């Protein structure tokens, strides 16, 4: 690694997003701010909370969750209309109908929307509805998608591949930046380790937050839901991510009374609105102390 | 895992490629055969050797290597025209010009061609030239690409993602199969482990060959070049893969006198034709003994 | 794993420390309390802070650090007299002299002492000085040592091996319990992953805290110093561990003005007393909110 | 790593076993030879085959296996009398009685014996019986044991810890060497990766053989039984290890008609004598070709 670090700007594999080449971001704790419909993600700001269902499954489900998280203080709504699923027989999302439901939810709640795009041919479609386009973990190495989202220009949330080094993740961000789009938000979502089949499908890698901050000025989000895969760990993981300096959280929510077994996507890992409410209270306390320091 | 294994055919996440549901493949050592321009990859056959440059860089380079490997007994030519690269500033391949060069090499040597496609919009183009379409490690989770290659119908070589479980890899193959394309060849290319920065960028996972054979009847290739990242290990890894039952090898070759530092893609890991010749001799000895048993 | 979980008490590989077989610990958040010279480690209690130098290097160094952490509110003093080092040429600790220095520090500050024992022949010696005997990560699988510490009876802090599954870690604790010693404190200290050579030598595994709490009622400590290997991450990792439910922290401290390069053991990872003071303040704030809930 | 590699001999963390400082081992393929009761392990020699039961369970079992492997051409007998086991309730070995049985087997077959020692207090006892003292994977970081075996002087087989870097493994060997014992044989036995619960408990790391050969001149053994944990993979893994340059193999054998479920230690992974016979035939073929080259 050390060799690469001594490279000059013109030779560096990620130069546009590299803190070392941006004198305006000398301080490691300072990040760029990405603004989405008035919501500012980045340093000095209060952490942004993005919440919503894993997948949009119905109008009722999405609106119920959107209203709940809005009322509890969330800043943005997440929801998948096109879902990358391990098996072809799994629910793949409602497609455009899902995007329409998200737009309805935005209209009602005022929350900007983040939704995943996993096919270069669907950027325009998703881009018509979503305020932030999400590149899922499984697409971090889909370079044509990165390039097209760089050209498209809307803010991008770039999830880390489950086995990506920090170097590879930052190079993926550079693919977007080099096309002229600097509105990039990084998202840590857990790495693959030997714990895979025991108590945690992935291992939440909090150290990468500080590791990334040393190398880049892009803001960083943590997804405690995928990173732990366990609703009982989401509150702790949320606060832990903030302690490490995360600028935002991306949290999966399920209906307050929904039977987990009826949920079509990752039903085991979402938290209920009452749990989310408590996280928001804890964050409020945490922020009050933090902002006084 | 065990729960999944007890699922009936109609519920199984990978059912079309699952050995358990195919009485004609009762024997774990028996695989389906994929035929490419007369070259048969699969069980009972002599291992198929696919060799060629990492990336097509020029007509001279590609033809020199193609002639050499043909003369030494290779069965198929590999070469990338579109390359997925970690950094956007790395050489991304010659594109269609690279495919034209590959076609020339096929014309001259008679070797069928395998080349990577990493963008759904380029399937038609790559498909006009290549006999086998390769899905790279970084695209294994690009589900739209899997679906489109399933529809396209030409044989597909599906590399394993560097952090994919066997289950995830087989589900990726099912995405192709469910669209009607059963001409799928699996390819192991090394997994990401803690050895990453010491003596081996990836760890060659030979056990997955036998693991995969228990679950599926699809033929399996090993790429000893990426799996070890070290030309000094390629001969050993090639024979080792055959010992574990691999049906084919995918080997990167560089010019006999080419300066490694001038190669634009993975110049550190290709082997020279003279080394390839020795591997072919060793395989010949190995096969003579094996086929007598 | 699931098979093992259905085992009855008499067949379970870790039965004495297993929450499932102890009706008095029905609640997953409730742990046993281990008391060390009046300091209570375990559930319902305010987190216990164990701080001190990696290795005892001199009387001055140890007393300076001991006084500082005592004054800032630490509950226990850590310090190694016998050090397990990767290379035989590395500083191996002061031995009994180091223990004597620790005893002096206890006398002066009143802080109980925790020190590592890595040789069955030295249990008596270390046990004469230390209030808690630490089994280092590298000794978690040293079964004779576990057995002897079980027999010895003093409280034991059992660090997790860097590649231990939760199952293996709990079985190691059972080795101690089966000899009649239930005063066992588990300690997470980071796992080995592919991040090894980039921004973090180990990955702090916070999920294992909750994972362990489901399986056992033993209290759990986190060592943020080894788990992150980076003093800049220790404050965040400390609070993050408490969010996940850790009952105590084990933090490495260096002298306020000591040149890191002169420190003989892990000089790169300790934090200075001023940083420790801020952590203690943050924990105080955190506890005030937590204990009100 | 690179910094360490530029260190001079007097600063290097493993200097006695380092190829770079031994002009007599300039060639990377050349190793030192360790001689055990006339059996020579190391370069230029025909691979040495060490076979036997995981644990000595009875006189009959051990003698049956010893006779079988002797008759089929094994060079050395392995068998554990003291077993490191995950759970304290697992069979821990027959102790001295096991050693006596091994001595009987040696007397009858003439095969030298290798047996594990996992407690510094038992070196003398095991050393009275065994020709080679094995340091198990779980003891690689037991530095007092390494030191005492260095002083004891009998040949040592040093298994790699399941998460050890090559650097850590070689430093462990240096602990033995620095005490004056250069009769050290390294043994790769599989590393811990994310494949843990699927098709392979460990991942056999063949690249480390060549990686180690670059750094040290010590001979290297591979244990295909633990490395794959699957008897169906042992024949392939044995030959694969030889392709990578292993100087010896350490193979677990079970009785020809023994019910696997009745075996007290690792009964799932041993191979039967008939399978061993075929491996020996395959090795013979392989060696005939290799030694002609």
PDB file of C-alpha atoms in Angstrom, chain A residues 117-202:
ATOM      1  CA  UNK A 117     -30.310   1.011  -9.473  1.00  0.00           C
ATOM      2  CA  UNK A 118     -28.615  -2.166 -10.607  1.00  0.00           C
ATOM      3  CA  UNK A 119     -28.887  -1.975 -14.382  1.00  0.00           C
ATOM      4  CA  UNK A 120     -27.421   0.716 -16.631  1.00  0.00           C
ATOM      5  CA  UNK A 121     -30.606   0.581 -18.703  1.00  0.00           C
ATOM      6  CA  UNK A 122     -32.709   1.643 -15.738  1.00  0.00           C
ATOM      7  CA  UNK A 123     -30.782   4.694 -14.600  1.00  0.00           C
ATOM      8  CA  UNK A 124     -33.137   7.081 -16.366  1.00  0.00           C
ATOM      9  CA  UNK A 125     -36.176   5.382 -14.916  1.00  0.00           C
ATOM     10  CA  UNK A 126     -34.944   5.215 -11.341  1.00  0.00           C
ATOM     11  CA  UNK A 127     -33.476   8.671 -11.715  1.00  0.00           C
ATOM     12  CA  UNK A 128     -36.898  10.111 -12.525  1.00  0.00           C
ATOM     13  CA  UNK A 129     -38.124   9.088  -9.099  1.00  0.00           C
ATOM     14  CA  UNK A 130     -35.185   8.864  -6.726  1.00  0.00           C
ATOM     15  CA  UNK A 131     -33.282  11.771  -5.214  1.00  0.00           C
ATOM     16  CA  UNK A 132     -30.272   9.576  -4.494  1.00  0.00           C
ATOM     17  CA  UNK A 133     -29.323   6.582  -6.602  1.00  0.00           C
ATOM     18  CA  UNK A 134     -27.942   3.691  -4.597  1.00  0.00           C
ATOM     19  CA  UNK A 135     -25.228   1.399  -5.930  1.00  0.00           C
ATOM     20  CA  UNK A 136     -25.640  -1.776  -3.971  1.00  0.00           C
ATOM     21  CA  UNK A 137     -22.814  -3.784  -2.491  1.00  0.00           C
ATOM     22  CA  UNK A 138     -23.133  -6.324  -5.318  1.00  0.00           C
ATOM     23  CA  UNK A 139     -22.720  -3.558  -7.909  1.00  0.00           C
ATOM     24  CA  UNK A 140     -19.690  -1.787  -6.469  1.00  0.00           C
ATOM     25  CA  UNK A 141     -17.529  -3.474  -9.087  1.00  0.00           C
ATOM     26  CA  UNK A 142     -20.032  -2.899 -11.924  1.00  0.00           C
ATOM     27  CA  UNK A 143     -17.828  -0.334 -13.607  1.00  0.00           C
ATOM     28  CA  UNK A 144     -20.176   0.534 -16.503  1.00  0.00           C
ATOM     29  CA  UNK A 145     -22.853   1.339 -13.940  1.00  0.00           C
ATOM     30  CA  UNK A 146     -20.425   3.544 -12.025  1.00  0.00           C
ATOM     31  CA  UNK A 147     -19.503   5.391 -15.208  1.00  0.00           C
ATOM     32  CA  UNK A 148     -23.113   5.971 -16.227  1.00  0.00           C
ATOM     33  CA  UNK A 149     -24.064   7.208 -12.786  1.00  0.00           C
ATOM     34  CA  UNK A 150     -21.083   9.506 -12.938  1.00  0.00           C
ATOM     35  CA  UNK A 151     -22.464  10.946 -16.158  1.00  0.00           C
ATOM     36  CA  UNK A 152     -26.041  11.051 -14.927  1.00  0.00           C
ATOM     37  CA  UNK A 153     -25.110  13.459 -12.193  1.00  0.00           C
ATOM     38  CA  UNK A 154     -27.622  12.823  -9.427  1.00  0.00           C
ATOM     39  CA  UNK A 155     -26.192  12.059  -5.958  1.00  0.00           C
ATOM     40  CA  UNK A 156     -24.968   8.503  -5.589  1.00  0.00           C
ATOM     41  CA  UNK A 157     -24.736   6.309  -2.503  1.00  0.00           C
ATOM     42  CA  UNK A 158     -21.946   3.788  -3.118  1.00  0.00           C
ATOM     43  CA  UNK A 159     -22.097   0.691  -0.940  1.00  0.00           C
ATOM     44  CA  UNK A 160     -18.892  -1.177  -0.282  1.00  0.00           C
ATOM     45  CA  UNK A 161     -18.592  -4.647  -1.787  1.00  0.00           C
ATOM     46  CA  UNK A 162     -18.522  -7.247   0.996  1.00  0.00           C
ATOM     47  CA  UNK A 163     -14.902  -8.098   0.214  1.00  0.00           C
ATOM     48  CA  UNK A 164     -13.631  -4.761  -1.030  1.00  0.00           C
ATOM     49  CA  UNK A 165     -10.460  -3.296   0.343  1.00  0.00           C
ATOM     50  CA  UNK A 166     -10.646   0.395   1.153  1.00  0.00           C
ATOM     51  CA  UNK A 167      -8.453   0.989  -1.872  1.00  0.00           C
ATOM     52  CA  UNK A 168     -10.880  -0.793  -4.195  1.00  0.00           C
ATOM     53  CA  UNK A 169     -13.866   1.039  -2.705  1.00  0.00           C
ATOM     54  CA  UNK A 170     -12.257   4.435  -3.197  1.00  0.00           C
ATOM     55  CA  UNK A 171     -11.255   3.543  -6.755  1.00  0.00           C
ATOM     56  CA  UNK A 172     -14.911   2.670  -7.409  1.00  0.00           C
ATOM     57  CA  UNK A 173     -15.874   6.141  -6.174  1.00  0.00           C
ATOM     58  CA  UNK A 174     -13.255   7.632  -8.468  1.00  0.00           C
ATOM     59  CA  UNK A 175     -15.026   6.003 -11.451  1.00  0.00           C
ATOM     60  CA  UNK A 176     -18.031   8.195 -10.626  1.00  0.00           C
ATOM     61  CA  UNK A 177     -16.005  11.306  -9.882  1.00  0.00           C
ATOM     62  CA  UNK A 178     -13.995  11.136 -13.069  1.00  0.00           C
ATOM     63  CA  UNK A 179     -17.215  11.513 -15.065  1.00  0.00           C
ATOM     64  CA  UNK A 180     -17.898  14.796 -13.314  1.00  0.00           C
ATOM     65  CA  UNK A 181     -20.174  13.708 -10.474  1.00  0.00           C
ATOM     66  CA  UNK A 182     -18.747  14.525  -7.045  1.00  0.00           C
ATOM     67  CA  UNK A 183     -21.983  13.972  -5.125  1.00  0.00           C
ATOM     68  CA  UNK A 184     -20.854  10.617  -3.793  1.00  0.00           C
ATOM     69  CA  UNK A 185     -21.739   9.169  -0.408  1.00  0.00           C
ATOM     70  CA  UNK A 186     -19.841   6.062   0.708  1.00  0.00           C
ATOM     71  CA  UNK A 187     -21.730   3.346   2.592  1.00  0.00           C
ATOM     72  CA  UNK A 188     -20.226   0.605   4.765  1.00  0.00           C
ATOM     73  CA  UNK A 189     -22.499  -2.436   5.037  1.00  0.00           C
ATOM     74  CA  UNK A 190     -20.459  -5.239   6.596  1.00  0.00           C
ATOM     75  CA  UNK A 191     -17.659  -7.444   5.331  1.00  0.00           C
ATOM     76  CA  UNK A 192     -17.464 -11.181   4.782  1.00  0.00           C
ATOM     77  CA  UNK A 193     -15.474 -13.007   7.458  1.00  0.00           C
ATOM     78  CA  UNK A 194     -15.385 -16.422   9.108  1.00  0.00           C
ATOM     79  CA  UNK A 195     -18.305 -15.417  11.353  1.00  0.00           C
ATOM     80  CA  UNK A 196     -20.574 -15.942   8.343  1.00  0.00           C
ATOM     81  CA  UNK A 197     -22.714 -18.771   9.614  1.00  0.00           C
ATOM     82  CA  UNK A 198     -22.638 -18.288  13.335  1.00  0.00           C
ATOM     83  CA  UNK A 199     -23.967 -15.107  14.971  1.00  0.00           C
ATOM     84  CA  UNK A 200     -23.510 -12.615  12.130  1.00  0.00           C
ATOM     85  CA  UNK A 201     -23.761 -13.074   8.374  1.00  0.00           C
ATOM     86  CA  UNK A 202     -21.378 -10.135   7.917  1.00  0.00           C
TER      87      UNK A 202
END
